[in-house]
PDB file of C-alpha atoms in Angstrom:
ATOM      1  CA  MET A   1     -12.116  -2.284  -9.167  1.00  0.00           C
ATOM      2  CA  LYS A   2     -14.276  -2.628 -12.252  1.00  0.00           C
ATOM      3  CA  ASN A   3     -17.392  -1.969 -10.157  1.00  0.00           C
ATOM      4  CA  PHE A   4     -15.620   0.905  -8.428  1.00  0.00           C
ATOM      5  CA  LYS A   5     -14.810   2.538 -11.757  1.00  0.00           C
ATOM      6  CA  GLU A   6     -18.297   1.866 -13.180  1.00  0.00           C
ATOM      7  CA  ASN A   7     -19.982   3.263 -10.064  1.00  0.00           C
ATOM      8  CA  ALA A   8     -17.875   6.401 -10.292  1.00  0.00           C
ATOM      9  CA  GLN A   9     -18.754   6.784 -13.971  1.00  0.00           C
ATOM     10  CA  SER A  10     -22.428   6.408 -13.088  1.00  0.00           C
ATOM     11  CA  GLY A  11     -22.111   9.175 -10.516  1.00  0.00           C
ATOM     12  CA  HIS A  12     -22.930   6.962  -7.540  1.00  0.00           C
ATOM     13  CA  PHE A  13     -20.255   8.539  -5.386  1.00  0.00           C
ATOM     14  CA  ALA A  14     -17.907  11.475  -5.242  1.00  0.00           C
ATOM     15  CA  VAL A  15     -14.533  12.209  -3.688  1.00  0.00           C
ATOM     16  CA  SER A  16     -13.215  15.639  -2.761  1.00  0.00           C
ATOM     17  CA  ASP A  17     -10.103  16.928  -4.487  1.00  0.00           C
ATOM     18  CA  GLN A  18      -8.121  16.626  -1.264  1.00  0.00           C
ATOM     19  CA  GLY A  19      -9.225  13.034  -0.652  1.00  0.00           C
ATOM     20  CA  GLY A  20      -8.818  12.097  -4.298  1.00  0.00           C
ATOM     21  CA  THR A  21      -5.337  13.551  -4.469  1.00  0.00           C
ATOM     22  CA  ALA A  22      -4.317  11.477  -1.446  1.00  0.00           C
ATOM     23  CA  LEU A  23      -5.781   8.318  -3.010  1.00  0.00           C
ATOM     24  CA  LEU A  24      -4.080   9.005  -6.348  1.00  0.00           C
ATOM     25  CA  SER A  25      -0.777   9.522  -4.571  1.00  0.00           C
ATOM     26  CA  VAL A  26      -1.014   6.100  -2.913  1.00  0.00           C
ATOM     27  CA  ILE A  27      -2.120   4.409  -6.150  1.00  0.00           C
ATOM     28  CA  ARG A  28       0.788   5.920  -8.079  1.00  0.00           C
ATOM     29  CA  MET A  29       3.269   5.091  -5.323  1.00  0.00           C
ATOM     30  CA  LEU A  30       2.128   1.455  -5.334  1.00  0.00           C
ATOM     31  CA  ARG A  31       2.314   1.325  -9.139  1.00  0.00           C
ATOM     32  CA  ASP A  32       5.880   2.691  -9.032  1.00  0.00           C
ATOM     33  CA  PHE A  33       6.812   0.103  -6.406  1.00  0.00           C
ATOM     34  CA  LEU A  34       5.367  -2.719  -8.499  1.00  0.00           C
ATOM     35  CA  SER A  35       7.201  -1.485 -11.589  1.00  0.00           C
ATOM     36  CA  ALA A  36      10.497  -1.534  -9.707  1.00  0.00           C
ATOM     37  CA  ALA A  37       9.855  -4.916  -8.047  1.00  0.00           C
ATOM     38  CA  LYS A  38      12.050  -7.783  -9.149  1.00  0.00           C
ATOM     39  CA  THR A  39       9.269 -10.251  -9.864  1.00  0.00           C
ATOM     40  CA  GLY A  40      11.721 -12.647 -11.532  1.00  0.00           C
ATOM     41  CA  GLU A  41      13.020 -13.569  -8.092  1.00  0.00           C
ATOM     42  CA  ILE A  42       9.592 -14.625  -6.897  1.00  0.00           C
ATOM     43  CA  ASP A  43       9.188 -17.398  -9.472  1.00  0.00           C
ATOM     44  CA  GLN A  44      12.408 -19.173  -8.500  1.00  0.00           C
ATOM     45  CA  ARG A  45      12.513 -22.223  -6.281  1.00  0.00           C
ATOM     46  CA  PRO A  46      13.475 -20.948  -2.816  1.00  0.00           C
ATOM     47  CA  ALA A  47      16.641 -22.190  -1.168  1.00  0.00           C
ATOM     48  CA  LEU A  48      15.190 -23.483   2.078  1.00  0.00           C
ATOM     49  CA  GLY A  49      18.125 -25.672   3.010  1.00  0.00           C
ATOM     50  CA  GLY A  50      19.189 -29.255   2.546  1.00  0.00           C
ATOM     51  CA  SER A  51      16.947 -31.061   5.009  1.00  0.00           C
ATOM     52  CA  TYR A  52      14.340 -33.496   3.775  1.00  0.00           C
ATOM     53  CA  GLY A  53      11.537 -31.107   4.731  1.00  0.00           C
ATOM     54  CA  ALA A  54      13.189 -28.167   2.978  1.00  0.00           C
ATOM     55  CA  ARG A  55      13.734 -30.165  -0.202  1.00  0.00           C
ATOM     56  CA  ALA A  56      10.124 -31.362  -0.097  1.00  0.00           C
ATOM     57  CA  MET A  57       8.688 -27.881   0.488  1.00  0.00           C
ATOM     58  CA  SER A  58      10.788 -25.930  -2.015  1.00  0.00           C
ATOM     59  CA  PRO A  59       8.879 -26.937  -5.184  1.00  0.00           C
ATOM     60  CA  PHE A  60       5.559 -26.517  -3.384  1.00  0.00           C
ATOM     61  CA  VAL A  61       6.457 -22.979  -2.325  1.00  0.00           C
ATOM     62  CA  GLN A  62       7.460 -22.152  -5.902  1.00  0.00           C
ATOM     63  CA  GLN A  63       4.187 -23.561  -7.239  1.00  0.00           C
ATOM     64  CA  VAL A  64       2.135 -21.561  -4.749  1.00  0.00           C
ATOM     65  CA  ALA A  65       3.946 -18.405  -5.813  1.00  0.00           C
ATOM     66  CA  CYS A  66       3.530 -18.976  -9.551  1.00  0.00           C
ATOM     67  CA  ASP A  67       0.374 -20.952 -10.308  1.00  0.00           C
ATOM     68  CA  GLN A  68      -2.660 -19.120 -11.731  1.00  0.00           C
ATOM     69  CA  GLN A  69      -3.962 -18.205  -8.302  1.00  0.00           C
ATOM     70  CA  GLY A  70      -0.507 -17.660  -6.863  1.00  0.00           C
ATOM     71  CA  PHE A  71       1.130 -14.578  -5.504  1.00  0.00           C
ATOM     72  CA  LEU A  72       3.070 -13.568  -8.619  1.00  0.00           C
ATOM     73  CA  PRO A  73       0.144 -13.616 -11.086  1.00  0.00           C
ATOM     74  CA  GLN A  74      -2.009 -11.710  -8.614  1.00  0.00           C
ATOM     75  CA  LEU A  75       0.762  -9.176  -8.065  1.00  0.00           C
ATOM     76  CA  LEU A  76       1.069  -8.642 -11.817  1.00  0.00           C
ATOM     77  CA  ARG A  77      -2.725  -8.359 -12.103  1.00  0.00           C
ATOM     78  CA  LEU A  78      -2.678  -5.647  -9.459  1.00  0.00           C
ATOM     79  CA  ARG A  79      -0.880  -3.351 -11.895  1.00  0.00           C
ATOM     80  CA  GLY A  80      -3.922  -3.311 -14.185  1.00  0.00           C
ATOM     81  CA  VAL A  81      -6.303  -2.933 -11.283  1.00  0.00           C
ATOM     82  CA  LEU A  82      -4.432   0.183 -10.183  1.00  0.00           C
ATOM     83  CA  ASP A  83      -5.101   1.781 -13.566  1.00  0.00           C
ATOM     84  CA  GLU A  84      -8.822   1.184 -13.103  1.00  0.00           C
ATOM     85  CA  ALA A  85      -8.638   2.522  -9.556  1.00  0.00           C
ATOM     86  CA  GLU A  86      -6.949   5.691 -10.763  1.00  0.00           C
ATOM     87  CA  ASP A  87      -9.622   6.200 -13.422  1.00  0.00           C
ATOM     88  CA  GLY A  88     -12.340   5.661 -10.823  1.00  0.00           C
ATOM     89  CA  VAL A  89     -10.840   8.149  -8.380  1.00  0.00           C
ATOM     90  CA  GLN A  90     -10.441  10.772 -11.096  1.00  0.00           C
ATOM     91  CA  GLN A  91     -14.069  10.299 -12.121  1.00  0.00           C
ATOM     92  CA  ALA A  92     -15.205  10.491  -8.485  1.00  0.00           C
ATOM     93  CA  MET A  93     -13.270  13.757  -8.126  1.00  0.00           C
ATOM     94  CA  ALA A  94     -15.015  15.105 -11.233  1.00  0.00           C
ATOM     95  CA  ASN A  95     -18.346  14.023  -9.710  1.00  0.00           C
ATOM     96  CA  TYR A  96     -17.532  15.957  -6.546  1.00  0.00           C
ATOM     97  CA  ARG A  97     -16.645  19.097  -8.497  1.00  0.00           C
ATOM     98  CA  GLN A  98     -19.883  18.788 -10.484  1.00  0.00           C
ATOM     99  CA  ASN A  99     -21.907  18.364  -7.281  1.00  0.00           C
ATOM    100  CA  GLU A 100     -20.224  21.375  -5.725  1.00  0.00           C
ATOM    101  CA  HIS A 101     -20.919  23.440  -8.833  1.00  0.00           C
ATOM    102  CA  SER A 102     -24.594  22.374  -8.817  1.00  0.00           C
ATOM    103  CA  VAL A 103     -25.039  23.178  -5.141  1.00  0.00           C
ATOM    104  CA  ALA A 104     -23.245  26.520  -5.478  1.00  0.00           C
ATOM    105  CA  GLY A 105     -25.519  27.387  -8.428  1.00  0.00           C
ATOM    106  CA  SER A 106     -28.624  26.862  -6.328  1.00  0.00           C
ATOM    107  CA  PHE A 107     -27.472  29.595  -3.902  1.00  0.00           C
ATOM    108  CA  ARG A 108     -26.955  32.170  -6.662  1.00  0.00           C
ATOM    109  CA  ARG A 109     -30.638  32.389  -7.575  1.00  0.00           C
TER     110      ARG A 109
END
């Protein structure tokens, strides 16, 4: 998302207001979902049952969910990425408006 935001700031692409509004809606909806998510449940050892295989897998599943490359840290990182995405979309919308204004000005001469 960093490149996305930087490319938007550099004016490399533009998004119409209608398209940008739809993107912002999805970004904000996902951010709201992540804020409401009960991430504390993800880091617990899952109750897979009492079999030998279940007991052997339970700590592994917990580790996969919580280690640095695991699901939970990546899910929490997504929250910050969404902020950058929102900034990038807003900049791309501003780029579109600027392009439209420039093109419209060339017809007034």
